[in-house]
Short mmCIF file of C-alpha atoms in Angstrom, two decimals:
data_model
loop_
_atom_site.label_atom_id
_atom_site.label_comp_id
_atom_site.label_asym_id
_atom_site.label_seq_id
_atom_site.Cartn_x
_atom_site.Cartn_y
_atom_site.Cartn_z
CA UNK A 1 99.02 76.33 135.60
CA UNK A 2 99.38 78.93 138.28
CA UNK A 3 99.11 78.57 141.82
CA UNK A 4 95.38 79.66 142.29
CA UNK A 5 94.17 77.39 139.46
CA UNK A 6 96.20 74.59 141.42
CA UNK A 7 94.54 75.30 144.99
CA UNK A 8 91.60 75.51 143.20
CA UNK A 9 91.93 71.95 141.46
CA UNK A 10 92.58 70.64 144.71
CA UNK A 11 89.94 72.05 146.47
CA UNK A 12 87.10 71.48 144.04
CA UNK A 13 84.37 69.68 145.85
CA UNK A 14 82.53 66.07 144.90
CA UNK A 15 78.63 66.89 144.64
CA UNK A 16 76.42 64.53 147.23
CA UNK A 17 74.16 63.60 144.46
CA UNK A 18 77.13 61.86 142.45
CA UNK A 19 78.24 59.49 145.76
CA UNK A 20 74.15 59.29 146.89
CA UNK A 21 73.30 58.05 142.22
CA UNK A 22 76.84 55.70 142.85
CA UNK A 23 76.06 53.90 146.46
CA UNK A 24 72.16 52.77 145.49
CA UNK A 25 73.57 50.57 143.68
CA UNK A 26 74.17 48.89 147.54
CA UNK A 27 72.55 47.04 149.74
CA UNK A 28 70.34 49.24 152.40
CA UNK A 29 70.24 46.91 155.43
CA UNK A 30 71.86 47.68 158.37
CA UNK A 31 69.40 48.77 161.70
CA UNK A 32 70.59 50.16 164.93
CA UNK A 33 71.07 46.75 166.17
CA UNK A 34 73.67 46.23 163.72
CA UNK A 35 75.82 49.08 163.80
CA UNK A 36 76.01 48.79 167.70
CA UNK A 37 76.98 44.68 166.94
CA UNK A 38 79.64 46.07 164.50
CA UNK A 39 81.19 48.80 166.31
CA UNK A 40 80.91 46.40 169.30
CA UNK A 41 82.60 43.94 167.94
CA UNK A 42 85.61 45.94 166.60
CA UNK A 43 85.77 47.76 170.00
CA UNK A 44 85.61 44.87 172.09
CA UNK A 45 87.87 42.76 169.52
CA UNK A 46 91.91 41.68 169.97
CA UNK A 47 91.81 45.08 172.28
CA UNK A 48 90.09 43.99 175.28
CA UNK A 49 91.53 40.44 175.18
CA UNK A 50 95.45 42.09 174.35
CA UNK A 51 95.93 45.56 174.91
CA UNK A 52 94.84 46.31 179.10
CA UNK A 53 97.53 43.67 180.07
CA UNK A 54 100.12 45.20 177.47
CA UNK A 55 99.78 48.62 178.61
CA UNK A 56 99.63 48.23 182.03
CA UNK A 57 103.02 46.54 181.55
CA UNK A 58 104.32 49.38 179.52
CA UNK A 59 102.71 52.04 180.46
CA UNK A 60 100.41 52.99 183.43
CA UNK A 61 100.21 50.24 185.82
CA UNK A 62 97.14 49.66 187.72
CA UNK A 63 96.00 53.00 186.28
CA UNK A 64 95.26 51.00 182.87
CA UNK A 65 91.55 51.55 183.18
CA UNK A 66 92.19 55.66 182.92
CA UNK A 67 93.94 55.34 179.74
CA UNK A 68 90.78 53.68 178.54
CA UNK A 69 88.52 56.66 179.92
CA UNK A 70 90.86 59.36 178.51
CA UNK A 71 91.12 57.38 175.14
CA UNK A 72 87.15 57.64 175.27
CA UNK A 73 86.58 61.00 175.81
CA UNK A 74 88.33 62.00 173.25
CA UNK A 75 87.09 59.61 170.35
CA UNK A 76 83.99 60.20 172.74
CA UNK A 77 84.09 63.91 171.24
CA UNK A 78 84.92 62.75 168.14
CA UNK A 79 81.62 60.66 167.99
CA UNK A 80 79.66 63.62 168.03
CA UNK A 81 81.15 65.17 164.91
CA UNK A 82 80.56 61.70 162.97
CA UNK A 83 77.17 61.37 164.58
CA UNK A 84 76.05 65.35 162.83
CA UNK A 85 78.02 64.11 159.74
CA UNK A 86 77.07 60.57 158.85
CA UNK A 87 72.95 61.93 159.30
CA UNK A 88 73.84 64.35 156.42
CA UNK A 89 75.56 62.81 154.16
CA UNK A 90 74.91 58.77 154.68
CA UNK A 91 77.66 58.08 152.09
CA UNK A 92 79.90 55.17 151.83
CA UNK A 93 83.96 55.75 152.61
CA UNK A 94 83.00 58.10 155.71
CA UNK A 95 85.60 61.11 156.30
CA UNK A 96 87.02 60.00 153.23
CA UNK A 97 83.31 61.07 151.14
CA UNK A 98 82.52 63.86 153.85
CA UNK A 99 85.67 65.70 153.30
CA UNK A 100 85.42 65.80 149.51
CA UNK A 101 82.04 67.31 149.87
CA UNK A 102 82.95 69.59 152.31
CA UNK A 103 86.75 70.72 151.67
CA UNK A 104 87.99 69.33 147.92
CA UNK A 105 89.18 66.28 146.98
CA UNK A 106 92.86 66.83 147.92
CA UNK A 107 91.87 66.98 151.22
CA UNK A 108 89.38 64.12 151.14
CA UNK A 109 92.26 61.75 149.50
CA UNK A 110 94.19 62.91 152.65
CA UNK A 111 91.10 61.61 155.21
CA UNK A 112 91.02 58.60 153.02
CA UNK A 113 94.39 57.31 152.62
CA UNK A 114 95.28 58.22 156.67
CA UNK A 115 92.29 55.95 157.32
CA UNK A 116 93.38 53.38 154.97
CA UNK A 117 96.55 53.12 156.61
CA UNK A 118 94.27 52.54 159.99
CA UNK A 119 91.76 49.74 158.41
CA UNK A 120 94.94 48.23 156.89
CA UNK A 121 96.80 47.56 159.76
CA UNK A 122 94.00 46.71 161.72
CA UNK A 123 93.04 43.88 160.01
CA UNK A 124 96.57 42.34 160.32
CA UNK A 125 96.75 43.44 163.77
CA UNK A 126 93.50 42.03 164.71
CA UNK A 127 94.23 38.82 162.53
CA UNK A 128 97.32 38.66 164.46
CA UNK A 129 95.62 38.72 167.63
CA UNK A 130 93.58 35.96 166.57
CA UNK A 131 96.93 33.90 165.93
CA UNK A 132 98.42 34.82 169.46
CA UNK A 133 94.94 33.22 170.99
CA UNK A 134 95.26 30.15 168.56
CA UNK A 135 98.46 29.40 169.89
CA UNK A 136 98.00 29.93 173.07
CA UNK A 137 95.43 27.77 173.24
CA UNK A 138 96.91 24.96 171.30
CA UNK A 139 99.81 24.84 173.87
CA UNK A 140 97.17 24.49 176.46
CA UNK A 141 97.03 20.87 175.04
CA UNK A 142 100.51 20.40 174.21
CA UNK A 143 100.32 21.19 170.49
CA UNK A 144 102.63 23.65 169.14
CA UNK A 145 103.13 24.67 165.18
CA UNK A 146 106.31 24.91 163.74
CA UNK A 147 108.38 27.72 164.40
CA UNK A 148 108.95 28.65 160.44
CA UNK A 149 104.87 29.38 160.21
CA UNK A 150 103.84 30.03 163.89
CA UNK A 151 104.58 33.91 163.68
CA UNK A 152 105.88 37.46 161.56
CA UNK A 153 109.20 37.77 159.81
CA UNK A 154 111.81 37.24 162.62
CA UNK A 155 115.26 35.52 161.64
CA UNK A 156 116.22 35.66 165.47
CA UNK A 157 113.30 33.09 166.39
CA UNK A 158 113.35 31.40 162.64
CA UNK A 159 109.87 32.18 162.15
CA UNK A 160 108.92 33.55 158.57
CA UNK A 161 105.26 33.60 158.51
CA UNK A 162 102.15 33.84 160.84
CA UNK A 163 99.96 31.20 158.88
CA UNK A 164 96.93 31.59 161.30
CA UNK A 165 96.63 35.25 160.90
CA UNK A 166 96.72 34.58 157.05
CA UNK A 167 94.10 32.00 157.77
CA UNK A 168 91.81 34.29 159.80
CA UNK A 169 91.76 36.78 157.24
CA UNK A 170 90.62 34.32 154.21
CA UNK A 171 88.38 32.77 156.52
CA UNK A 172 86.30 36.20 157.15
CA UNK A 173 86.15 37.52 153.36
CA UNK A 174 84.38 34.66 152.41
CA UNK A 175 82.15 35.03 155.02
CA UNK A 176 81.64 39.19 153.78
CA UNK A 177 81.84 38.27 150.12
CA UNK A 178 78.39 36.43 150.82
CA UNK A 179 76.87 39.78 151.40
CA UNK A 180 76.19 42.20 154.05
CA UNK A 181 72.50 41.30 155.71
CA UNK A 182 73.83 37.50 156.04
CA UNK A 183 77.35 38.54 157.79
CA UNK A 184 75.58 40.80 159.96
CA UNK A 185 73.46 37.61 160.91
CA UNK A 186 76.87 35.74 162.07
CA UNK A 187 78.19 39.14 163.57
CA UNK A 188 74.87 39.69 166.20
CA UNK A 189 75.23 35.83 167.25
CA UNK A 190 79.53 36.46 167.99
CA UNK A 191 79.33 39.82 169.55
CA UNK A 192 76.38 38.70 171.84
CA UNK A 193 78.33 35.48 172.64
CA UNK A 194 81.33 37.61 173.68
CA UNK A 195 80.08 40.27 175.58
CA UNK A 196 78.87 37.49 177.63
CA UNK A 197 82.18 35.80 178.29
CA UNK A 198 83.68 38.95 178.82
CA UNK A 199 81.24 39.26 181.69
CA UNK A 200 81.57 35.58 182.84
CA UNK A 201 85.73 36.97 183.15
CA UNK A 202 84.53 39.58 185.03
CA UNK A 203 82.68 37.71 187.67
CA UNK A 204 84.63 35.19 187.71
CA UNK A 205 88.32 37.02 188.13
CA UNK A 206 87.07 39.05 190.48
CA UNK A 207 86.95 36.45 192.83
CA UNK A 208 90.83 36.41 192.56
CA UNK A 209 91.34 39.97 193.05
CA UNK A 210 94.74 40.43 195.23
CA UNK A 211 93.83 44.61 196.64
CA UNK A 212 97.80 44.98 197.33
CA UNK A 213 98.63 44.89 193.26
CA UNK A 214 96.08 48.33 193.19
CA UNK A 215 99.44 49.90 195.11
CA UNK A 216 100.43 52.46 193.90
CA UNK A 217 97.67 52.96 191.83
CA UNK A 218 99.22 55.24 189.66
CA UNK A 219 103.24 53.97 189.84
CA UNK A 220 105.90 57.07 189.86
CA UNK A 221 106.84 58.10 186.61
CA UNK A 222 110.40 56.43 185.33
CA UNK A 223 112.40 59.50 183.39
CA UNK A 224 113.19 58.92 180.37
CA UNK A 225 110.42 56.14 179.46
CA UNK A 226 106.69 56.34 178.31
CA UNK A 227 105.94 54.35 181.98
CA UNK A 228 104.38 55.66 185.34
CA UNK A 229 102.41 58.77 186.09
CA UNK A 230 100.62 61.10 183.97
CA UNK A 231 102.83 60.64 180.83
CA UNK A 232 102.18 56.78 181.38
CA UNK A 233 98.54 57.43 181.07
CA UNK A 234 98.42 59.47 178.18
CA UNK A 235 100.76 57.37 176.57
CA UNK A 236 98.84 54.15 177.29
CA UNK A 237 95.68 56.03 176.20
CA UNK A 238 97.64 56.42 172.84
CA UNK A 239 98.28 53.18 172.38
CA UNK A 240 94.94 51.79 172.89
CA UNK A 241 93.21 54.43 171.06
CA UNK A 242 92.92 51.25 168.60
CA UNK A 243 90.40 50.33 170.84
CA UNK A 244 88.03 53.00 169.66
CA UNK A 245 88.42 52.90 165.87
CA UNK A 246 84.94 51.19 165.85
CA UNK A 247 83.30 54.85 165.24
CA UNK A 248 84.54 54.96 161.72
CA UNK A 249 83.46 51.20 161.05
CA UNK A 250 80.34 52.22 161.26
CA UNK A 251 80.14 55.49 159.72
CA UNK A 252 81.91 53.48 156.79
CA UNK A 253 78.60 51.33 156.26
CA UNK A 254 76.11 54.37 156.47
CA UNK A 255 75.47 53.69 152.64
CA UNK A 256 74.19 50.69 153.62
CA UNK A 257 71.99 51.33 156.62
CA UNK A 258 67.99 51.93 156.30
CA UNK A 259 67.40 54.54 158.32
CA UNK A 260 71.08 56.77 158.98
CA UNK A 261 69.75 59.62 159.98
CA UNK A 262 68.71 57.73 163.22
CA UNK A 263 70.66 55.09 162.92
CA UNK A 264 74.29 56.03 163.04
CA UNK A 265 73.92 58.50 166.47
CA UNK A 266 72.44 55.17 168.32
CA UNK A 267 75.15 53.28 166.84
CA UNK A 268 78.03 55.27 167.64
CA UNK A 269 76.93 56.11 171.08
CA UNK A 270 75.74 52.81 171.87
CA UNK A 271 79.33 51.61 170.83
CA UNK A 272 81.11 54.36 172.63
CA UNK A 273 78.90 53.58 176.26
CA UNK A 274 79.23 49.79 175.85
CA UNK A 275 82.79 50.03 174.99
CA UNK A 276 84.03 51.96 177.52
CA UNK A 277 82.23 50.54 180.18
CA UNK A 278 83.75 46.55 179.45
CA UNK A 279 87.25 48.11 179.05
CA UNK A 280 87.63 49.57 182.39
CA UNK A 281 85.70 46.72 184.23
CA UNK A 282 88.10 43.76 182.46
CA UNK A 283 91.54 46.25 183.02
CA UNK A 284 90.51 46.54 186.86
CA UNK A 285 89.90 43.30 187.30
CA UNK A 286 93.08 42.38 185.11
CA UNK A 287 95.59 44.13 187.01
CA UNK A 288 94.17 43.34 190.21
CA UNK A 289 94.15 39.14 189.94
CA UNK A 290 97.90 39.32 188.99
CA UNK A 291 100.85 42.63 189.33
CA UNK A 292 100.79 44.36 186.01
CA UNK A 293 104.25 43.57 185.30
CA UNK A 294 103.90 39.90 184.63
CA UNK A 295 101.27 40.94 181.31
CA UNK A 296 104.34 42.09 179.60
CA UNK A 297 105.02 41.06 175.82
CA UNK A 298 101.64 39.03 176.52
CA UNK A 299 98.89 38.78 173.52
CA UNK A 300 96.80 37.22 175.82
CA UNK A 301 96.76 38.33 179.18
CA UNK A 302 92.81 37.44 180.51
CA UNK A 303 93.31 33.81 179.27
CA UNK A 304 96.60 33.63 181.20
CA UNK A 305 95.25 35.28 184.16
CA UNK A 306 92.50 33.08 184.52
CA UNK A 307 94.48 29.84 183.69
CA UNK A 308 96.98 30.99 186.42
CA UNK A 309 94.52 31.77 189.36
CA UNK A 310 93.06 28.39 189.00
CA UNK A 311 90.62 28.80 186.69
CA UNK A 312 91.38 26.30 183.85
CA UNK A 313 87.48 25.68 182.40
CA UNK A 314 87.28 29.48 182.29
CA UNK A 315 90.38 30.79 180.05
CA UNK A 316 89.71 27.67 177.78
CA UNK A 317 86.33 29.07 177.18
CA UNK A 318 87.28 32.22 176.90
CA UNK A 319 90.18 31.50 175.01
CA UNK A 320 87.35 29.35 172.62
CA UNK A 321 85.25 32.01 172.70
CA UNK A 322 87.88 35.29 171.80
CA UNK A 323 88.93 32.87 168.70
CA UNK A 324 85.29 33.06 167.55
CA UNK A 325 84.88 36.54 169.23
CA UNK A 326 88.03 38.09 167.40
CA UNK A 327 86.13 37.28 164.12
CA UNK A 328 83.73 39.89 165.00
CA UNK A 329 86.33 42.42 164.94
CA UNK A 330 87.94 41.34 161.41
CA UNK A 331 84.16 41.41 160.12
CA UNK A 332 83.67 44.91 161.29
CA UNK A 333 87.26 45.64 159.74
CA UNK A 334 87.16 44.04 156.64
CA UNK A 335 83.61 45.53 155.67
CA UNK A 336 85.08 49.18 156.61
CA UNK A 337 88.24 49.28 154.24
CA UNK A 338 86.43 47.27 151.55
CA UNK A 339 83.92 49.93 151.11
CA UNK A 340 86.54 52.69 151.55
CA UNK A 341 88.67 50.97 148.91
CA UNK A 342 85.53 50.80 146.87
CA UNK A 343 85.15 54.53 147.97
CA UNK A 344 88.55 55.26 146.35
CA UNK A 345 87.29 53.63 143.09
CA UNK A 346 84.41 55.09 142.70
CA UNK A 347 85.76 58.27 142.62
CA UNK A 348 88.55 56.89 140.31
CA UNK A 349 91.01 57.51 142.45
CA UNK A 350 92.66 54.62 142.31
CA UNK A 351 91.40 51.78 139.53
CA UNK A 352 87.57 52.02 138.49
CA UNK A 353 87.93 48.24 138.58
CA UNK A 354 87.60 48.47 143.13
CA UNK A 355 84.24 50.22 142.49
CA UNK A 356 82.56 46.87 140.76
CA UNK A 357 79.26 45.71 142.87
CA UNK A 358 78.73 42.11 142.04
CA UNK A 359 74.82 40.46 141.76
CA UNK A 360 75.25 40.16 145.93
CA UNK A 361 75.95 44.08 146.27
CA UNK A 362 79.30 43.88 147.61
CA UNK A 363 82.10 45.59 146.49
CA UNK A 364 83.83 42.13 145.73
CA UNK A 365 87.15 43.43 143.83
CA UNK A 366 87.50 45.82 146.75
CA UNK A 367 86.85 43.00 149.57
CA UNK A 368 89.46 40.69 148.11
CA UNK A 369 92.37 43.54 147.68
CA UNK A 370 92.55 44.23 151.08
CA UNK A 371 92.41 40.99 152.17
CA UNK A 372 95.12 39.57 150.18
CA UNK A 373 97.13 42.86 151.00
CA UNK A 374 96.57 42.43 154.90
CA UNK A 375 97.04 38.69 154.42
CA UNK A 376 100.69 39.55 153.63
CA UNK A 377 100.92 42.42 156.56
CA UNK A 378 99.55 40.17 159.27
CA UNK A 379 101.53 37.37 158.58
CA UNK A 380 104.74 38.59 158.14
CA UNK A 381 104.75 41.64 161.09
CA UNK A 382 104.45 41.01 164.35
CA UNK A 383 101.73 41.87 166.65
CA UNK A 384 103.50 44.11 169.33
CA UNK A 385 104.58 46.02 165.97
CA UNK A 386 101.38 46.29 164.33
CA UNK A 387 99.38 47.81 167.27
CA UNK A 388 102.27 50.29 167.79
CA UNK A 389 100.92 51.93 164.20
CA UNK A 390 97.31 51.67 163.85
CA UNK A 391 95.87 54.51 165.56
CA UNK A 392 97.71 57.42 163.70
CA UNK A 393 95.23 57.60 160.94
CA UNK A 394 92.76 57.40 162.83
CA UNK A 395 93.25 60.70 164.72
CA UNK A 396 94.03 62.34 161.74
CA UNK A 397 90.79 61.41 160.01
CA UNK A 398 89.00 62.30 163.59
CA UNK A 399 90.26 66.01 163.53
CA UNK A 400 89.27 66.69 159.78
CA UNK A 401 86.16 65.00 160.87
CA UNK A 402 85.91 67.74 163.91
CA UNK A 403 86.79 70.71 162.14
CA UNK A 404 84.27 69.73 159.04
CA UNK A 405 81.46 70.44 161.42
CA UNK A 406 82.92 74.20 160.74
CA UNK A 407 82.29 73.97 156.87
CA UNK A 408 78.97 71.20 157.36
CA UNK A 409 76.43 73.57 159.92
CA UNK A 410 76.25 76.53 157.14
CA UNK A 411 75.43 74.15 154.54
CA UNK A 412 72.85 72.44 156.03
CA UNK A 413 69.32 73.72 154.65
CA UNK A 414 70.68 75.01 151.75
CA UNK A 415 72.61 72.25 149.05
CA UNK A 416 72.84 69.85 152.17
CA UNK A 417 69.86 68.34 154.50
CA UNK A 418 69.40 69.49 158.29
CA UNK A 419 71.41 67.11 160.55
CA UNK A 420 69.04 65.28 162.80
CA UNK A 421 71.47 64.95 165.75
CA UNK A 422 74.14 68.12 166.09
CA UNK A 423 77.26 68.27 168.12
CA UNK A 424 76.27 70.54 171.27
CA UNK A 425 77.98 73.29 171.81
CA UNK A 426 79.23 74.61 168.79
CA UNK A 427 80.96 76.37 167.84
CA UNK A 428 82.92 75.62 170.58
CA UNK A 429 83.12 71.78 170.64
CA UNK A 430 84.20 70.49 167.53
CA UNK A 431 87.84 72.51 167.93
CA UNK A 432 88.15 71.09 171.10
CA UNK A 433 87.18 67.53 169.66
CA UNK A 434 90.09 68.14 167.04
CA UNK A 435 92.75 69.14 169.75
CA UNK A 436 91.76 66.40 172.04
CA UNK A 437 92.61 64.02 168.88
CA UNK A 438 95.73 66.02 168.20
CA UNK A 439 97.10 65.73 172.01
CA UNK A 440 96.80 61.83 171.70
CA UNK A 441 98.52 62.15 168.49
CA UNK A 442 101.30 64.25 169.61
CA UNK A 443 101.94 61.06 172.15
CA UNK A 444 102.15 58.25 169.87
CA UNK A 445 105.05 56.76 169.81
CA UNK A 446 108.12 57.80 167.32
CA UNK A 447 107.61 54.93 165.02
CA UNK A 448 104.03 55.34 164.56
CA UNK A 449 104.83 58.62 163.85
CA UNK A 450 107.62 58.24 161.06
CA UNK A 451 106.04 55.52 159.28
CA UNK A 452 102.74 57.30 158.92
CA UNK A 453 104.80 60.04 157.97
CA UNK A 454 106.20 57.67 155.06
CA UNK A 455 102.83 56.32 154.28
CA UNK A 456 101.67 59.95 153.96
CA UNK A 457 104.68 60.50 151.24
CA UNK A 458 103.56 57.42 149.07
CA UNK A 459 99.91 58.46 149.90
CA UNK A 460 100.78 61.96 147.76
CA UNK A 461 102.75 60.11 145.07
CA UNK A 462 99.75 58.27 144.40
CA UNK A 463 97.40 61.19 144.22
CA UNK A 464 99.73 63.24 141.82
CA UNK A 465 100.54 60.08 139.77
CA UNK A 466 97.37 58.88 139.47
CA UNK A 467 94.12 60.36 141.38
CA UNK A 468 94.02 63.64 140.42
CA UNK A 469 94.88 62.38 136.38
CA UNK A 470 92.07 59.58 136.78
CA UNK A 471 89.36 61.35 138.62
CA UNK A 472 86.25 62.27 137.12
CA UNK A 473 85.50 65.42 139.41
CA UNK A 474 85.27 68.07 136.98
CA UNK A 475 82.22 65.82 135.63
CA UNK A 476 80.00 66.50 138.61
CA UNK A 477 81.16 68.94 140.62
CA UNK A 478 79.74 71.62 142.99
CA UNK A 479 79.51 74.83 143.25
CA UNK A 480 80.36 75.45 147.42
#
């Protein structure tokens, strides 16, 4: 085979009537209300409870709450591409789907597998989260696990596995594997239940704000580190670009939502406004009850805070209520990467078998692989390891996302529908939304770098070994 009839195999593109025939077979649910709830809950999960004490220790200091904005704006931009794409093509496995339709399925594998690296970790980061809280809590009373199950692989401390993390993620696929229009039930209740507590810690630590630990603001940047200044801003918007991975949680479910074309805008925006806005109100009032330096190497700095300034009642609810509320998060997760595994299997990209629907309409074989698989990740790594990792394949999925607006606007009204919200100003936007990704990329940390770098490696010995042999393209193809 030449070299044109192998760029052409790899760019040949999946036709929308094959995924729209494959994902009837799924349950057509979700409203407005539940996207928002979803994306909510995955946006306000372990990150708002974890990650503004972490990298304000690390990273920017009081200026926490700007990593947050920057980290918005650009997943902000990023929104808007999803919120033209998911209207047009309401298929389940987001980028993963829309970039087979609209560039080949090469590059859709490559969409799909950095985003599976994302959902992957993220359960067993989130699940790990949930663990750190657990403990925490525990000790509160004076109960403490043994060290041999009480956290990841570490033959320094003699722990060997996380068993609560483990325990988190069992607990939440058997709450999905009942079906999607129940778990969304439990989801509304827990997010709305959160948000609330989140703004009970609001009130409440505010009262305790010390002004002098808002000096300097912005602390001088230390050469030769990732901390202080601008470079401790971007990093620290990096790092908690976690915090935003919500937007593809929800695009994931479109398949499943009644009415997408209105739908998924709300939801993503609704996410992206509500998100932002709790973020920088719980960092500022964070960093100013305590000196940022003292949330260092802390899963859970707002419980500590609170329990610290006097406020006992307060971080044991709120320590009661992330538990419950850190469930949202692994819901919003778990149904993600279970219907982009089932994604990958429908496509035969990886074994037919993850593409079985059971009488409930979830994609059971595909809900229990990756929670077995992140069972094992989450409670053997650590937590300040997993959330180094998790937001590289996200930013890679969000600038194919940005530049498939470029091959998406002249299809639409021709082989593809008319998109019933657009990204404003193109053609102008969408490259800017893809370089705004690529900046925070470009200031991830080396090992988040490297290992998705390794992932990416077995992600291409997979395709040649066994997508591109198993999958049934050249059955249904089309002809852009």
């Amino acid at each position: 085979m030449d070299a044109k009839k192998i760029w052409d195999r790899l760019c040949l593109k999946e036709s929308p009537e094959f995924y729209k025939s494959k994902d009837s077979k799924l349950s057509h649910s979700l409203r407005t209300i539940d996207l928002i709830s979803l994306g909510t809950g995955m946006v306000v999960g372990t990150a708002i409870f974890t990650l503004p004490g972490i990298v304000a220790a690390e990273n920017a200091g009081p200026a926490v709450c700007m990593s947050f904005i920057v980290a918005a704006i650009g997943a902000g931009l990023s929104a808007l591409a999803y919120g033209e794409t998911s209207t047009v093509l309401p298929f389940a496995g987001s980028a993963f789907s829309w970039i087979n339709i609209l560039f080949g399925e090469f590059w859709g594998w490559i969409a799909g597998w950095s985003l599976m690296a994302e959902y992957f970790i993220s359960v067993a980061f989130v699940a790990s989260g949930w663990s750190a809280y657990m403990k925490g809590f525990l000790s509160s009373f004076g109960i403490y696990l043994p060290k041999a199950i009480s956290g990841g692989f570490n033959l320094k401390n003699g722990s060997y596995i996380d068993i609560f993390s483990a325990l988190a993620i069992l607990v939440v696929a058997t709450l999905i594997s009942r079906g999607v229009k129940q778990v969304t039930k439990t989801e509304n209740i827990i997010v709305a239940i959160k948000v609330m507590v989140i703004l009970i810690f609001i009130f409440v630590g505010a009262t305790a704000i010390h002004p002098a630990n808002y000096t300097p603001f912005i602390p001088k940047h230390i050469p030769g580190t990732r901390f202080g200044g601008l470079t401790g801003i971007i990093s620290g918007a990096s790092q908690i670009f976690i915090a935003y991975v919500g937007f593809d949680a929800i695009a994931a479910n479109a398949a499943e939502t009644k009415n997408p074309k209105k739908a998924m805008p709300l939801g993503l925006m609704g996410t992206l406004v509500l998100g932002t806005t709790l973020f920088v109100a719980v960092s500022l009032v964070l960093v100013g009850m305590f000196k940022y330096s003292v949330y260092a190497n802390n899963a859970e700095p707002a419980a500590w805070a609170l329990r610290h300034a006097g406020f006992t009642v307060v971080a044991n609810m709120l320590s009661i209520v992330a538990l419950i509320g850190l469930f949202s998060a692994l819901i919003a997760i778990l149904l993600a990467s279970s219907r982009l595994l089932y994604a990958f299997g429908r496509d035969h990209m990886l074994p037919h078998t993850l593409s079985y629907i059971d009488d409930r309409k979830v994609p059971s074989h595909a809900l229990w692989t990756i929670a077995i698989a992140a069972m094992v990740l989450g409670s053997i790594f650590p937590f300040d390891f997993l959330s180094t990792l998790v937001s590289a394949g996200t930013l890679i999925a969000f600038i194919m996302v940005s530049f498939s607006i470029y091959a998406l606007r002249p299809r639409e009204g021709k082989d593809l529908p008319i998109a019933t919200f657009k990204m404003p100003l193109y053609p102008v936007l969408p490259v800017v939304s893809a370089l705004a990704s690529l900046f925070i990329f470009c200031n991830l940390n080396k090992d988040a770098k490297i290992l998705m770098l390794i992932w990416f490696m077995f992600g291409l010995i997979l395709y040649f070994s066994y997508g591109i042999r198993h999958s049934k393209i050249q059955e249904h193809k089309t002809k852009y």
